[in-house]
mmCIF file with all atom_site columns, C-alpha atoms in Angstrom:
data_model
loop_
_atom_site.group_PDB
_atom_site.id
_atom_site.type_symbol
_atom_site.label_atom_id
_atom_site.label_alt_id
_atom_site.label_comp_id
_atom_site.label_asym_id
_atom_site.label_entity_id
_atom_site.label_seq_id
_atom_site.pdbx_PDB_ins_code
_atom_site.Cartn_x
_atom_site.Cartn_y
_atom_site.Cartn_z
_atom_site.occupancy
_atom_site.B_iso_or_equiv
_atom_site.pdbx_formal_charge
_atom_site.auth_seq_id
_atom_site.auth_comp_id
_atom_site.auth_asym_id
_atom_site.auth_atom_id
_atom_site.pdbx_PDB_model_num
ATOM 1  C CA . UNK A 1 1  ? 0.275   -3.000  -7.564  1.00 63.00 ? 1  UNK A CA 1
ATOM 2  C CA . UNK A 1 2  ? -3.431  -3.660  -8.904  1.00 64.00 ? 2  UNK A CA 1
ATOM 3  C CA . UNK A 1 3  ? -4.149  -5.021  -12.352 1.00 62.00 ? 3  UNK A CA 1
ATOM 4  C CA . UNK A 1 4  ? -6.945  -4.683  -14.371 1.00 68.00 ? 4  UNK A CA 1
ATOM 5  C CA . UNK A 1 5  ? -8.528  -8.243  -13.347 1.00 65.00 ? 5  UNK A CA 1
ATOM 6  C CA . UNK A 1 6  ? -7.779  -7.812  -9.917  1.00 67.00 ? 6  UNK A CA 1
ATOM 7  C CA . UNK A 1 7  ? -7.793  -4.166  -8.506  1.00 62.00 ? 7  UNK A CA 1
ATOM 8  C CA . UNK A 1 8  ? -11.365 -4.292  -6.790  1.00 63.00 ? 8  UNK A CA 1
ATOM 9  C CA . UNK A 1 9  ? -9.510  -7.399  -4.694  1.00 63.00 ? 9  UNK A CA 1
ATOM 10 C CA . UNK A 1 10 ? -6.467  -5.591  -4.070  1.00 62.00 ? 10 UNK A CA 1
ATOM 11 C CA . UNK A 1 11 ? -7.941  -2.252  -2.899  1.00 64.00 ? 11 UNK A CA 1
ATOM 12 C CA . UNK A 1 12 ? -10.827 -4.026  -0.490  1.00 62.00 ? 12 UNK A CA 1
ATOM 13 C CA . UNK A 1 13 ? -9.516  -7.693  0.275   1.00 59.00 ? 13 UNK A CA 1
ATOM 14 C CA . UNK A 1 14 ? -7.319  -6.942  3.099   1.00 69.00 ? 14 UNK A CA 1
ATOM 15 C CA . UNK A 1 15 ? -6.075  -10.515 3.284   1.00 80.00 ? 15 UNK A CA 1
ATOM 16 C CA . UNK A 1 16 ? -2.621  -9.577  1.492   1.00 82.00 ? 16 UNK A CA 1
ATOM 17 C CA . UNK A 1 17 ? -2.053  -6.641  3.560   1.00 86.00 ? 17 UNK A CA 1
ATOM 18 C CA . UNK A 1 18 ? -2.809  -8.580  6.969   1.00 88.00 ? 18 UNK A CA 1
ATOM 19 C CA . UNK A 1 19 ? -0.234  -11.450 5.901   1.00 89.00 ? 19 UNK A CA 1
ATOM 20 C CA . UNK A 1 20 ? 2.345   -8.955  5.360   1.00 89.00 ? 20 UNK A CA 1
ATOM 21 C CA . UNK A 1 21 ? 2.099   -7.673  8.412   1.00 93.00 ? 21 UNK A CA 1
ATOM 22 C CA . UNK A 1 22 ? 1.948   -10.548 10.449  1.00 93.00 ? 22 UNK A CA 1
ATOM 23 C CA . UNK A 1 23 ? 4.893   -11.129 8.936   1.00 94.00 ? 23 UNK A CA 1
ATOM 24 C CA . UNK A 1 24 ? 6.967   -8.007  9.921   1.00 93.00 ? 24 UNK A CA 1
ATOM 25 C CA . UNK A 1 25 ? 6.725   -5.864  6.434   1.00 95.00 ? 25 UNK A CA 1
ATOM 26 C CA . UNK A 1 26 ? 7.278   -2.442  7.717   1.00 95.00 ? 26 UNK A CA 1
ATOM 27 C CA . UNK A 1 27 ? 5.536   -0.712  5.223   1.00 95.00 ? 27 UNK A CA 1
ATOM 28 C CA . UNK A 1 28 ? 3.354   -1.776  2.351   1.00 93.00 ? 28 UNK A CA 1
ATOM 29 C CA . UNK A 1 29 ? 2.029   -0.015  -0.326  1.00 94.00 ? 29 UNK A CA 1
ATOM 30 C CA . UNK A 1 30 ? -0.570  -0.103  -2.662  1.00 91.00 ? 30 UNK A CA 1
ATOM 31 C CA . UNK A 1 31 ? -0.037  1.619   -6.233  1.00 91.00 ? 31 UNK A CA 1
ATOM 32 C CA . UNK A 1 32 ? -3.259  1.892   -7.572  1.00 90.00 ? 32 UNK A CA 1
ATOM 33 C CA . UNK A 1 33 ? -2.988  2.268   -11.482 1.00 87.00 ? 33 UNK A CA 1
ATOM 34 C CA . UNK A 1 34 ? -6.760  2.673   -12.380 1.00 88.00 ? 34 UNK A CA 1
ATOM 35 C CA . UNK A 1 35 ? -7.108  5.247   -9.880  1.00 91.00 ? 35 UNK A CA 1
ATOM 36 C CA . UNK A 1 36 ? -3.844  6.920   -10.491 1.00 95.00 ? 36 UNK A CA 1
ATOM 37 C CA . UNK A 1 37 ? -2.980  7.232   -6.590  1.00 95.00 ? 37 UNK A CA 1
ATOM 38 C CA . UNK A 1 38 ? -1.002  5.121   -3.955  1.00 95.00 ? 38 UNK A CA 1
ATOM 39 C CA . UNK A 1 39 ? -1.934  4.255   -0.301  1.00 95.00 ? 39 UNK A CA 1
ATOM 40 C CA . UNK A 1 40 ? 0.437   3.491   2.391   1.00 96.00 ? 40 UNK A CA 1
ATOM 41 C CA . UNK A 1 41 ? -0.096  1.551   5.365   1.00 95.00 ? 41 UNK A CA 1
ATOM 42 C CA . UNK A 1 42 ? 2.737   1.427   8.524   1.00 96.00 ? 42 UNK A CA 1
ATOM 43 C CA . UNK A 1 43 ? 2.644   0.033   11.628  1.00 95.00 ? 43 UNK A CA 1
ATOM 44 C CA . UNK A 1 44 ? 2.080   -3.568  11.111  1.00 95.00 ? 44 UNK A CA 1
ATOM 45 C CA . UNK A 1 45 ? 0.552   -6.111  13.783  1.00 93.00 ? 45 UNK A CA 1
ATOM 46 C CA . UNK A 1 46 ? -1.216  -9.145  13.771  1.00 91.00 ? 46 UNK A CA 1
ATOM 47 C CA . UNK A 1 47 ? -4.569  -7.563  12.545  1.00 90.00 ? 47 UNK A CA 1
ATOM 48 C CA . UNK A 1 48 ? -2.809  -6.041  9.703   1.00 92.00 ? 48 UNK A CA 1
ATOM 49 C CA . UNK A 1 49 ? -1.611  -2.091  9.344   1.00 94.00 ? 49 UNK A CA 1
ATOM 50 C CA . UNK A 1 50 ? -2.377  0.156   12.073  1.00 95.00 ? 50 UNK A CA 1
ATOM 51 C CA . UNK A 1 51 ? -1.576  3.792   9.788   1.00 95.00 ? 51 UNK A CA 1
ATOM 52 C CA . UNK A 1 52 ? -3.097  4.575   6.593   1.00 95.00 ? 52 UNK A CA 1
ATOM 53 C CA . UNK A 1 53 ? -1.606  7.388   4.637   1.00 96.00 ? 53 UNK A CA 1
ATOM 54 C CA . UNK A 1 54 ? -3.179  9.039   1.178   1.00 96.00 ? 54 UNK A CA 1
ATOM 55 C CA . UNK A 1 55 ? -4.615  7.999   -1.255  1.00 96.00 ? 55 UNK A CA 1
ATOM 56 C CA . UNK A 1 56 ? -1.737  10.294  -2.883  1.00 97.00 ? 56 UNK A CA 1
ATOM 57 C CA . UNK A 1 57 ? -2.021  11.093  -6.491  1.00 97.00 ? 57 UNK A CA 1
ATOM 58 C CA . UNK A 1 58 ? 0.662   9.776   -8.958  1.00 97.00 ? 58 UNK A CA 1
ATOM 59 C CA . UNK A 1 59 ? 2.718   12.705  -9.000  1.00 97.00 ? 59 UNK A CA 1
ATOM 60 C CA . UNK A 1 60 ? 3.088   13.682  -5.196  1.00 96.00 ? 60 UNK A CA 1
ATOM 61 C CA . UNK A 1 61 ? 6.281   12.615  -3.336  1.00 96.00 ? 61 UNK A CA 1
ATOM 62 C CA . UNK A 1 62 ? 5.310   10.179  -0.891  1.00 96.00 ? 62 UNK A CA 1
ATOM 63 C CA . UNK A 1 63 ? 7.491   9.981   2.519   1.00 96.00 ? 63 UNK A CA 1
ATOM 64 C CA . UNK A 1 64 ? 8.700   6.264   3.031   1.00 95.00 ? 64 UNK A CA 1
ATOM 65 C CA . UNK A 1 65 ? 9.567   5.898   6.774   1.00 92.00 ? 65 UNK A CA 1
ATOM 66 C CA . UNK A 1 66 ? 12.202  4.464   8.963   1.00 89.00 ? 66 UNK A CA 1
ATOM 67 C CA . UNK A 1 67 ? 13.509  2.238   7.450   1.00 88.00 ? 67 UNK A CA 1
ATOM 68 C CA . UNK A 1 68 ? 13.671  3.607   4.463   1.00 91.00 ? 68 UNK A CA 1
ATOM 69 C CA . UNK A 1 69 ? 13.604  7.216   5.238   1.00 95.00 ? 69 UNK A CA 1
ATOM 70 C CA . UNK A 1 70 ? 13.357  8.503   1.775   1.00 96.00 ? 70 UNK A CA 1
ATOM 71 C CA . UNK A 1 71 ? 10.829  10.543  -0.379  1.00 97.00 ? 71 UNK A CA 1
ATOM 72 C CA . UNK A 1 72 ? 9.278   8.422   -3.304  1.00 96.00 ? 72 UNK A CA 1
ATOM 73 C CA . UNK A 1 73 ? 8.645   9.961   -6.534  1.00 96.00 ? 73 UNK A CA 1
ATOM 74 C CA . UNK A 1 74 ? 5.775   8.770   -7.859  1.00 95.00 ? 74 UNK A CA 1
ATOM 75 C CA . UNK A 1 75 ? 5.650   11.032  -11.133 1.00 95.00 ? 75 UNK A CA 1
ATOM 76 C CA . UNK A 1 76 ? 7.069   8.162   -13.292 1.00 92.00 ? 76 UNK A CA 1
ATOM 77 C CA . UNK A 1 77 ? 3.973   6.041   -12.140 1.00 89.00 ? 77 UNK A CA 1
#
């Protein structure tokens, strides 16, 4: 989730995404709150996410995969 004093860092600095997916984090996903939208990335490997899904605005149901396998209601964001 970005933060006013860091959401430049957290939408470009891919550091944080890479380390989650070297460590086997299925999915992670960035909920932009200045920007009202959220970004999922799947498929992790040691270079970091191989899918990139959205931006979706706050509002849109966003499809968690395996293994989650459920739709995400992002309205309340």
């Amino acid at each position: 989730m970005t933060s006013d004093s860091n959401a430049d860092t957290d939408r470009i600095i891919k550091r944080k995404r890479k380390r989650y997916a070297q460590y086997g984090a299925p999915l992670y996903l960035l909920v932009d709150r200045q920007r009202k939208e959220c970004t999922l990335f799947s498929d992790p490997h040691d270079l970091g996410y191989g899918e990139v899904h959205g931006p979706y605005s706050f509002g849109t149901a966003v499809a968690l995969p395996a293994p989650f396998d459920l739709s995400l209601d992002t309205a309340g964001f």
